[in-house]
Coordinates of C-alpha atoms in Angstrom, one line a residue:
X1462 CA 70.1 107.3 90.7
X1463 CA 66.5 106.3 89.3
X1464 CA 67.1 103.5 86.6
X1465 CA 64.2 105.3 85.2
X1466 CA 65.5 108.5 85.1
X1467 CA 66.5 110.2 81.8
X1468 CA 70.2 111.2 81.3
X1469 CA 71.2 114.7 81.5
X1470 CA 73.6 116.5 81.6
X1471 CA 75.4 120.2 82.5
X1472 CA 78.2 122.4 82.2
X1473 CA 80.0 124.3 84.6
X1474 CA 80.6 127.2 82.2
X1475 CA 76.8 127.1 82.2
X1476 CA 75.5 127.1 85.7
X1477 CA 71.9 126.3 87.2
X1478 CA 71.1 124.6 83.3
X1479 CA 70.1 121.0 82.5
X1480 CA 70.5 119.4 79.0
X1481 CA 68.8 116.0 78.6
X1482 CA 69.3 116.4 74.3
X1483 CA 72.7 115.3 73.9
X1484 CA 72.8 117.2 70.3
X1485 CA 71.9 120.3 72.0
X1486 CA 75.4 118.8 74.4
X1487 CA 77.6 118.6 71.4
X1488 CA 76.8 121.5 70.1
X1489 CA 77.3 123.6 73.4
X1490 CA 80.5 121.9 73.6
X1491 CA 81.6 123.2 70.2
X1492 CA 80.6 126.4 71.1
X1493 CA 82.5 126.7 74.4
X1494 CA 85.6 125.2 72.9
X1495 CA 85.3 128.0 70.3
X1496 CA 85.2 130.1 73.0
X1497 CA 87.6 129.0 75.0
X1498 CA 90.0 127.7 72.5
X1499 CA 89.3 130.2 69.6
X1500 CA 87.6 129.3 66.4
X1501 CA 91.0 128.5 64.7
X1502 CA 91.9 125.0 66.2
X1503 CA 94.3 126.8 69.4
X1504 CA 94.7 124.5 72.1
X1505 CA 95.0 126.1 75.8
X1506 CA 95.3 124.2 79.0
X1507 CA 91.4 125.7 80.3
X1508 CA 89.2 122.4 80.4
X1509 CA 85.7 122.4 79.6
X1510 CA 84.0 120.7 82.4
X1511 CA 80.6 118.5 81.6
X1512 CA 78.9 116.6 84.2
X1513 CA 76.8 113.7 83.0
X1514 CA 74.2 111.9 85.0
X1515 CA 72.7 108.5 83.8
X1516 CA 71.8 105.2 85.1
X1517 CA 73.9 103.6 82.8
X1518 CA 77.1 105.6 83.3
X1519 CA 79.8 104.4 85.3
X1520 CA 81.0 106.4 88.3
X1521 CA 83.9 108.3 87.2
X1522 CA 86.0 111.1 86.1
X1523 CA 87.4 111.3 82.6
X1524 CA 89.9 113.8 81.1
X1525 CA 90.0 114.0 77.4
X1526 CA 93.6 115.1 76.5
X1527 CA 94.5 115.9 73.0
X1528 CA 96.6 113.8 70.6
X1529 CA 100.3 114.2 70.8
X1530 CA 100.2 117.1 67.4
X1531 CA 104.0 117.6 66.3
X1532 CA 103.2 120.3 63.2
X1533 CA 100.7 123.3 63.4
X1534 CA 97.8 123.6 61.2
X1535 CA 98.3 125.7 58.4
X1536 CA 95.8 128.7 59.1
X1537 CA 94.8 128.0 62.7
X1538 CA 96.0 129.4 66.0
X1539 CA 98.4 126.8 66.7
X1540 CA 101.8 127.8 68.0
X1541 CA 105.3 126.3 66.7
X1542 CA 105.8 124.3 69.8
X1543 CA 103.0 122.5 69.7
X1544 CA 104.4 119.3 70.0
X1545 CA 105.9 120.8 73.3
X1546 CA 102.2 122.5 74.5
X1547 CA 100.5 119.0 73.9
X1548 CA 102.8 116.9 75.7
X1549 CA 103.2 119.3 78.8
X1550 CA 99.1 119.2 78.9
X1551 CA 99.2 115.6 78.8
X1552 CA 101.9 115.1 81.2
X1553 CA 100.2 117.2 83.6
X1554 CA 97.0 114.7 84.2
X1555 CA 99.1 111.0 83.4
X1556 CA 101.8 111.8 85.8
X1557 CA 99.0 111.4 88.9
X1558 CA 99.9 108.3 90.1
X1559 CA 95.9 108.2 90.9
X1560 CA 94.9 108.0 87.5
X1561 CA 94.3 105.4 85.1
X1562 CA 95.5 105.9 81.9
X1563 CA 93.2 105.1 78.9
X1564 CA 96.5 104.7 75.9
X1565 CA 94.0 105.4 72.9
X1566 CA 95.7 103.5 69.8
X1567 CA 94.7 103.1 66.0
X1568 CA 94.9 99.8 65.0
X1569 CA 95.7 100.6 61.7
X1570 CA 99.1 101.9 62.9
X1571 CA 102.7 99.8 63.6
X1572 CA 101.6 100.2 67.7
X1573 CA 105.2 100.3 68.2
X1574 CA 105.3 103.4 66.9
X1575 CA 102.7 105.3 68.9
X1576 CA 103.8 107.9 71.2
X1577 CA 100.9 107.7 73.3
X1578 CA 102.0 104.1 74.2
X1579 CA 105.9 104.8 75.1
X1580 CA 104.6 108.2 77.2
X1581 CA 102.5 105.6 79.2
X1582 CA 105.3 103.3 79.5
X1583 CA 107.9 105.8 80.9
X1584 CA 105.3 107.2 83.4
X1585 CA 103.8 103.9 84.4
X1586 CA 106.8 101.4 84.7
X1587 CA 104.7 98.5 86.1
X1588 CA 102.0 99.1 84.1
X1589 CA 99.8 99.1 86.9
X1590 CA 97.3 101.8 85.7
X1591 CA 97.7 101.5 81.8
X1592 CA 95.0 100.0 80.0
X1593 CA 95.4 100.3 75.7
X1594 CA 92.4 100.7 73.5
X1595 CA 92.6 100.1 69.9
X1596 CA 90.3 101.7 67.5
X1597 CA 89.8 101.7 63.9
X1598 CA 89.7 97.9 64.3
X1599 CA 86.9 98.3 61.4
X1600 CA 89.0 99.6 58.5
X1601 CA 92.3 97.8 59.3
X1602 CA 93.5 96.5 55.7
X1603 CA 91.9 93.1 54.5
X1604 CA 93.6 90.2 55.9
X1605 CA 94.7 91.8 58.5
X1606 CA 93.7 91.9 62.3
X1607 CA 94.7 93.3 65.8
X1608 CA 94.5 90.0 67.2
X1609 CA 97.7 89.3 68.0
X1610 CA 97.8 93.0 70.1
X1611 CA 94.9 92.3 71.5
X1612 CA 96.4 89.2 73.1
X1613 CA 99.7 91.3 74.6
X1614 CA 102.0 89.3 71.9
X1615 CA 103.1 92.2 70.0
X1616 CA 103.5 94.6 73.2
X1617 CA 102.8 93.5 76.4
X1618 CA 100.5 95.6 79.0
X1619 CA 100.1 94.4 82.3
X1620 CA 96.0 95.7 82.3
X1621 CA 96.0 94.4 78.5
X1622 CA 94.2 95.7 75.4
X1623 CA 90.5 96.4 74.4
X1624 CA 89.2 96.7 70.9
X1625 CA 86.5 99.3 70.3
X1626 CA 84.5 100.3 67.0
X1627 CA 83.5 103.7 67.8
X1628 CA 81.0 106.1 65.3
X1629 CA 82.3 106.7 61.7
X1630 CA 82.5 110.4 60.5
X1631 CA 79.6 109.9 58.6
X1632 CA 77.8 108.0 61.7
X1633 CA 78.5 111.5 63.0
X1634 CA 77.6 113.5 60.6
X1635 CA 74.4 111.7 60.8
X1636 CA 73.7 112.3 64.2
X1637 CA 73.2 108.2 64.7
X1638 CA 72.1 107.5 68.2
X1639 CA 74.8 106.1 70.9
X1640 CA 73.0 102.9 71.4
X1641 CA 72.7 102.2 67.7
X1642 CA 76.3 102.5 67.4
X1643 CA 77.2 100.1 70.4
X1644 CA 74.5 97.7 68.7
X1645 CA 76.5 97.8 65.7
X1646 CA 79.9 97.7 67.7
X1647 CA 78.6 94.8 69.4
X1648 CA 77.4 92.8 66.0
X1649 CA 80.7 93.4 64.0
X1650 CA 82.6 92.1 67.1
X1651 CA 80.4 88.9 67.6
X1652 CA 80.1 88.4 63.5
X1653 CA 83.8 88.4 62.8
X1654 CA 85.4 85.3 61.8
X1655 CA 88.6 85.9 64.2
X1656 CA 87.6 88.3 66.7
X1657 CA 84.2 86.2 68.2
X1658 CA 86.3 83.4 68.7
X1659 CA 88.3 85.3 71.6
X1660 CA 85.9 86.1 73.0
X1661 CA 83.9 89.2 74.8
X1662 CA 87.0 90.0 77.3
X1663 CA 88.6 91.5 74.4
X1664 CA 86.8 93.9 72.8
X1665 CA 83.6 96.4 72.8
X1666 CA 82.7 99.4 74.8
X1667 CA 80.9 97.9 77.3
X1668 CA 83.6 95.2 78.0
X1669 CA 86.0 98.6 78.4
X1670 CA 83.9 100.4 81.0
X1671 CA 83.3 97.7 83.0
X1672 CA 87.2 96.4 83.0
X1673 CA 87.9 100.6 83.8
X1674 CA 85.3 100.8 86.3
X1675 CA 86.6 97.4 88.4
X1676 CA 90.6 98.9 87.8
X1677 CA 89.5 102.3 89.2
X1678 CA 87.5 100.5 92.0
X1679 CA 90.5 98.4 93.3
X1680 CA 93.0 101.5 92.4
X1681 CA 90.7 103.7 94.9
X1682 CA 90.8 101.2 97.4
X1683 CA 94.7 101.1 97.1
X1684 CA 95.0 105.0 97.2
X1685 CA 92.3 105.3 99.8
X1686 CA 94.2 106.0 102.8
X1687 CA 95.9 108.7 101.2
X1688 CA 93.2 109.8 100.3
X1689 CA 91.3 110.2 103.6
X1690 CA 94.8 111.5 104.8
X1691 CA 94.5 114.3 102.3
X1692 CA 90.9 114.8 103.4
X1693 CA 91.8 115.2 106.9
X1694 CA 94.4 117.3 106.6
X1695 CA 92.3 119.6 104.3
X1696 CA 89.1 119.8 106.6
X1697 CA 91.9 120.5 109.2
X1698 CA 93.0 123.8 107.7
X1699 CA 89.4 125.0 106.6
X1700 CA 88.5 124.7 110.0
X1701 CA 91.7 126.6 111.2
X1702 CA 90.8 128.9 108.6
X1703 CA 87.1 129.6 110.0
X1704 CA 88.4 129.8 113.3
X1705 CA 90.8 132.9 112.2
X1706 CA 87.9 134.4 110.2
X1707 CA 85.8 134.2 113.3
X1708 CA 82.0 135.1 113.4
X1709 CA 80.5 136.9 110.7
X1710 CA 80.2 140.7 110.6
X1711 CA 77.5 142.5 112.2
X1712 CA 75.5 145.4 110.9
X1713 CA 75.3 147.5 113.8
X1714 CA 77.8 150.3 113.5
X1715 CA 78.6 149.8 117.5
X1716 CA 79.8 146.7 117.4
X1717 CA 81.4 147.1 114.3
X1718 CA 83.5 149.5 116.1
X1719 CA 83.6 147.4 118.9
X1720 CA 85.7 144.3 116.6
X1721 CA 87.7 147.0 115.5
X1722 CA 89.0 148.5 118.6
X1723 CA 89.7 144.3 120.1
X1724 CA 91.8 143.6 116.7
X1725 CA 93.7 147.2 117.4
X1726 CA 93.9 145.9 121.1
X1727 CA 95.2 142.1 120.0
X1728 CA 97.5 143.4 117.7
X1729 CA 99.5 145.9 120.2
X1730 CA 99.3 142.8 123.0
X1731 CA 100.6 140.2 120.5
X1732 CA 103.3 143.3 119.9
X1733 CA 104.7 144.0 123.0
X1734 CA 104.7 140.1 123.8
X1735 CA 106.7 139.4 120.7
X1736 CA 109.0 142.1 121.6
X1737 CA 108.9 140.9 125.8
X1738 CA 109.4 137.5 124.7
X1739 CA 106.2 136.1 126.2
X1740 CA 104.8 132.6 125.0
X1741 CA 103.7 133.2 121.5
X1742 CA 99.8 132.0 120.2
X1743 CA 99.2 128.9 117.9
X1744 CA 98.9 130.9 114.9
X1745 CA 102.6 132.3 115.1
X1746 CA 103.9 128.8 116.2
X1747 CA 102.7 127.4 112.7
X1748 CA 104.1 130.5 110.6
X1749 CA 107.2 130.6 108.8
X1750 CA 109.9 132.7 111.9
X1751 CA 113.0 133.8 112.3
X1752 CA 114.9 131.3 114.8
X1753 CA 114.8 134.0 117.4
X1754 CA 112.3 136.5 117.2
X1755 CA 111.0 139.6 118.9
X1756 CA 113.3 141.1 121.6
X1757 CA 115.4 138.0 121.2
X1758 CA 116.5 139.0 117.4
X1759 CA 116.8 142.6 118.7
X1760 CA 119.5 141.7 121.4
X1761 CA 121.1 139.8 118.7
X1762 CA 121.8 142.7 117.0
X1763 CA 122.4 144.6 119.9
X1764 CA 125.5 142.1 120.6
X1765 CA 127.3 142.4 117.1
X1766 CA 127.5 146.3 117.8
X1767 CA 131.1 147.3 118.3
X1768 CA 131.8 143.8 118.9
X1769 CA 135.3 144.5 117.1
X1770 CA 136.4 147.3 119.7
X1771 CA 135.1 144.6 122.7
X1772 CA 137.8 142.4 122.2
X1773 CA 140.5 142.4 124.5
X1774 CA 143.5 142.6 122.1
X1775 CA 141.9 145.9 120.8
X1776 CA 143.9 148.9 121.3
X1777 CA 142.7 152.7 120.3
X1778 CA 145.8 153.2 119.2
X1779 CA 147.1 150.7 116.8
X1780 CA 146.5 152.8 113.7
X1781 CA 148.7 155.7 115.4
X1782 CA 152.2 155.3 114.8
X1783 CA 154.8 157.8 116.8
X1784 CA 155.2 160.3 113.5
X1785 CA 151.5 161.2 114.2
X1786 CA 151.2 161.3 117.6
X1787 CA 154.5 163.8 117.6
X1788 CA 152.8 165.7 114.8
X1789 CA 149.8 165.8 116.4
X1790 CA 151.9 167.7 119.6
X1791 CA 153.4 170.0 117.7
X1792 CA 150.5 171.2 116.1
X1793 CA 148.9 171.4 119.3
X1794 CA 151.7 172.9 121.6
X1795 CA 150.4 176.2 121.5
X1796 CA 151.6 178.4 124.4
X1797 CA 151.7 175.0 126.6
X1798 CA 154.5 174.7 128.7
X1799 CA 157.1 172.0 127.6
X1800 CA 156.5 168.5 128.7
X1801 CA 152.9 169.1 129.3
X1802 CA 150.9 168.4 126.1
X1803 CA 147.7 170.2 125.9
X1804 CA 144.7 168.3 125.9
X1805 CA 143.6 169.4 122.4
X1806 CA 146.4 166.7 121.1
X1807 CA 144.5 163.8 123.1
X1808 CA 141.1 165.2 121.4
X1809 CA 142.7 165.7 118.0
X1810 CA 143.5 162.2 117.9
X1811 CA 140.4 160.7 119.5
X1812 CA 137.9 162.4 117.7
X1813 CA 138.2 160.2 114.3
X1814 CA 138.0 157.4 116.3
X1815 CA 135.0 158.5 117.8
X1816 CA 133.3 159.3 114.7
X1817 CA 133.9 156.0 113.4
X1818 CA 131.7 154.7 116.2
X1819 CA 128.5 156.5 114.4
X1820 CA 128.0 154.7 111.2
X1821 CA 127.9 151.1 113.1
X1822 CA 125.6 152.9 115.6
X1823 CA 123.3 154.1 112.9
X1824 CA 123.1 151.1 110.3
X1825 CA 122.1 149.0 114.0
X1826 CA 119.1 151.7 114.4
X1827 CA 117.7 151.4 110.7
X1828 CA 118.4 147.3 111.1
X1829 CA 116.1 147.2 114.1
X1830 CA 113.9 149.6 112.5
X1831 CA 113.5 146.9 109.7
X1832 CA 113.0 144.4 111.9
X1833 CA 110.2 145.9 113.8
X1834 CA 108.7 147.0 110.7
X1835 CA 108.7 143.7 109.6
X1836 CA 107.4 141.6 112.5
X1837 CA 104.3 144.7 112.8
X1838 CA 103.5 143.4 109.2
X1839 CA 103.6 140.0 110.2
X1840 CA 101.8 140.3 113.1
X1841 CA 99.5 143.0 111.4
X1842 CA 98.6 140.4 108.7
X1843 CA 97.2 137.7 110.9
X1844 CA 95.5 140.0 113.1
X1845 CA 93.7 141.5 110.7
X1846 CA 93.1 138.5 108.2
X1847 CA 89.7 138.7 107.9
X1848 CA 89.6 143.1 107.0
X1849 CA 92.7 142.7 104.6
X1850 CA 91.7 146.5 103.6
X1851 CA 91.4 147.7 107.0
X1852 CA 94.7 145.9 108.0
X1853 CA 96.5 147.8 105.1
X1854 CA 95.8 151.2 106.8
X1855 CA 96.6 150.2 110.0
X1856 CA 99.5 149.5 108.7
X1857 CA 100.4 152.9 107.4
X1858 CA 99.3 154.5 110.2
X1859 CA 102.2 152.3 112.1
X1860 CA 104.8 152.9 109.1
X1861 CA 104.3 156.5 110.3
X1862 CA 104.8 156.4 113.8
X1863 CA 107.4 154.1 113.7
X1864 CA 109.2 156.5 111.1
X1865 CA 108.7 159.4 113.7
X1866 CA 110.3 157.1 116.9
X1867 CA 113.4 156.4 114.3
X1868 CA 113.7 159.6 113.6
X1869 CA 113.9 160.7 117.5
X1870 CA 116.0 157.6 118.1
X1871 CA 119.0 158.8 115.4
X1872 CA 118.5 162.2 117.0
X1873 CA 119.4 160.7 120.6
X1874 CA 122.1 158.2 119.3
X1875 CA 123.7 161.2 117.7
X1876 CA 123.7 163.5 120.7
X1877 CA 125.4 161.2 122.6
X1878 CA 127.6 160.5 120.0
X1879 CA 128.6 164.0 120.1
X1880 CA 128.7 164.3 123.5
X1881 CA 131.5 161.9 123.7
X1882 CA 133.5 163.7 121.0
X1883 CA 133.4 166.4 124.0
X1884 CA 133.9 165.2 126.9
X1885 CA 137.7 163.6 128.1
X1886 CA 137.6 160.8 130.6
X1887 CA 141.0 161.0 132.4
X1888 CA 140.0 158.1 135.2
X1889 CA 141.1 155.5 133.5
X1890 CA 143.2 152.8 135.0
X1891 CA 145.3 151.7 131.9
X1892 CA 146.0 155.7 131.4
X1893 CA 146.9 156.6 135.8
X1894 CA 149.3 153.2 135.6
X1895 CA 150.8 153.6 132.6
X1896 CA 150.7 156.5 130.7
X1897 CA 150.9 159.1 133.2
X1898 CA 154.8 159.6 134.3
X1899 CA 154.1 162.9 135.6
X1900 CA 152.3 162.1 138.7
X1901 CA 152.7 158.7 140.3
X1902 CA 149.7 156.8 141.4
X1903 CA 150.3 156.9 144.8
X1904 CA 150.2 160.9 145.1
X1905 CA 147.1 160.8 142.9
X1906 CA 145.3 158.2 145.3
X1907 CA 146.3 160.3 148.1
X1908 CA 145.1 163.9 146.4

């Protein structure tokens, strides 16, 4: 930046507007917390963000959090757990282990006391990114000082203390200039009978943003290659993500058409593939899948139906004791002649079994339905990223077809449901070897 250049400065809640009067600044900010905050002293985790440019400002970001409040103003906006609110917010930035924290003290407190101190202490065990600053230096009791926690004899910090005299209220109130105040800063420093013999390293503003600029410098270069890792990775997945959204639209109603028709066309390819079991695109290599997908989930499903009557230990009968089976011939005698049971038993006792076979059958139909339903939306979703409205009827118009196929499915898997109720298969081998005593094998092989 030109060292000749005036300062200014500008808000992000007000775009495209330079402010080089810094009263005109303060003001704006009081407005905008006002706005954000409401005009009764409410704090809300919205941050008002101010940009300042200036040849004599270091190069850096700083958050200022509020104080650690642990009762509400009487009359404001304040909630009851405020103490709570506060130290979430402030939590929230310290915890970044890519911050330095600034541990803002009065001196004309027992610092063993301060909150703000033992937060930055719990977070930051080593100390390595905790520098404390004492204010109120200036109207510490007489005969007193903040020598001794200036030195790191009272509590120790590894990035030590810095003493500041910042503007009074009434310094404020007077709208006095900043570099009137660090000229005064600067004179009661170098003027005071204990604190100009320890020298500059100790205390003012200027020796605080130049010990804050050289920690954030080497901090940087410590967190730098996680950094660039992080940047990496981030231009990474833009670019994946311009890749997916693909050229820009155009505005000729043909060619419109003609990207609509080629995502139709890519989503019933990427389909059937999925459902084929063909090698699946980048995009659903990276997504969040089943272990098996497509036709491979399908046949999964496939296999657990009627596994229990697959087994070789299952027998028909088991749940038929004789009572019923002798019950079940006498009700079905009829005008059969003795010691040939009518077929109508055999049926009669089938049947249930039969039926049993539907509700299996029909919970694997609305399953797969599910499924399909499910992987169209997926597939549906990436297809159509860029037209998210488009996508969404598309969609429906595939919730309705695939409503009408299920429909025509349970339709089929019924009928031939029923059509086994019906019909009596009389060739098997366990029945012509041993349940048939009427008419040996031999004779039947023969006939």
């Amino acid at each position: 930046m030109d060292p000749t250049q005036k300062p200014w400065a500008e808000f992000d809640e007000i775009p495209k507007e330079k402010f080089t009067d810094f009263l005109t600044v303060r003001s704006k900010i009081d407005e905008l917390t006002d706005k954000v905050a409401g005009e009764k002293k409410g704090i809300v985790d919205n941050p008002i963000i101010l940009h300042i440019h200036s040849p004599t400002c270091p190069d850096m970001s700083l958050i200022d959090l509020p104080g650690i409040t642990r009762i509400p103003l009487q009359g404001s906006d304040q909630p009851k757990n405020i103490e709570e609110i506060t130290k979430r917010m402030c939590l929230k930035y310290v915890t970044d282990s890519r911050t330095i924290i600034l541990c803002v003290i009065p001196a004309n407190i027992d610092i063993t006391t301060s909150e703000a101190l033992q937060m930055a202490q719990t977070i930051d065990r080593k100390g390595l990114r905790t520098i404390g600053v004492l204010t109120k230096i200036d109207i510490m009791d007489k005969g007193t000082s903040a020598k001794k926690t200036l030195l790191g004899q009272e509590v120790s910090l590894r990035l030590g203390f810095v003493g500041v005299k910042l503007r009074s209220k009434q310094d404020i109130d007077d709208k006095k200039p900043i570099d009137l105040a660090l000229e005064d800063e600067k004179r009661f420093f170098a003027s005071h009978p204990i604190y100009s013999t320890m020298g500059s390293a100790y205390w003012g503003t200027q020796t605080l943003s130049n010990k804050l600029t050289q920690i954030l410098y080497t901090h940087i270069k410590h967190n730098l290659p996680d950094i660039i890792r992080e940047i990496t990775e981030r231009v990474h997945e833009v670019s994946e993500r311009l890749e997916e959204l693909g050229p820009p639209m155009p505005e000729d109603m043909s060619e419109k058409m003609q990207i609509a028709w080629t995502m139709v066309m890519e989503f019933c390819t990427r389909f059937k593939d999925a459902i084929a079991g063909k090698a699946q695109g980048r995009r659903e290599r990276k997504g969040k899948h089943r272990k098996y997908q497509g036709g491979a989930q399908i046949k999964i499903m496939y296999y657990h139906l009627f596994k229990e009557y697959a087994r070789p230990d299952y027998r028909i009968t088991q749940e038929y004791d004789d009572e019923l089976m002798k019950r079940a011939i006498l009700l079905h005698e009829g005008d059969s002649m003795p010691g040939f049971p009518s077929a109508d038993v055999f049926v009669s006792l089938i049947q249930p079994q039969i039926e049993q076979l539907k509700v299996p059958a029909l919970d694997l139909l609305q399953d797969v339905y599910n499924y399909l339903e499910e992987l169209a939306s997926n597939i549906q979703a990436q297809t159509f990223l860029r037209f998210p409205g488009f996508g969404e009827e598309i969609m429906e118009k595939i919730i309705e077809f695939m409503q009408e196929e299920r429909e025509k499915a349970r339709y089929l898997v019924e009928s031939i449901l029923d059509s086994e109720q019906t019909y009596m298969f009389t060739n098997d081998p366990e029945y012509l070897n041993t349940r048939t005593d009427i008419v040996t094998v031999n004779s039947s092989i023969k006939e």
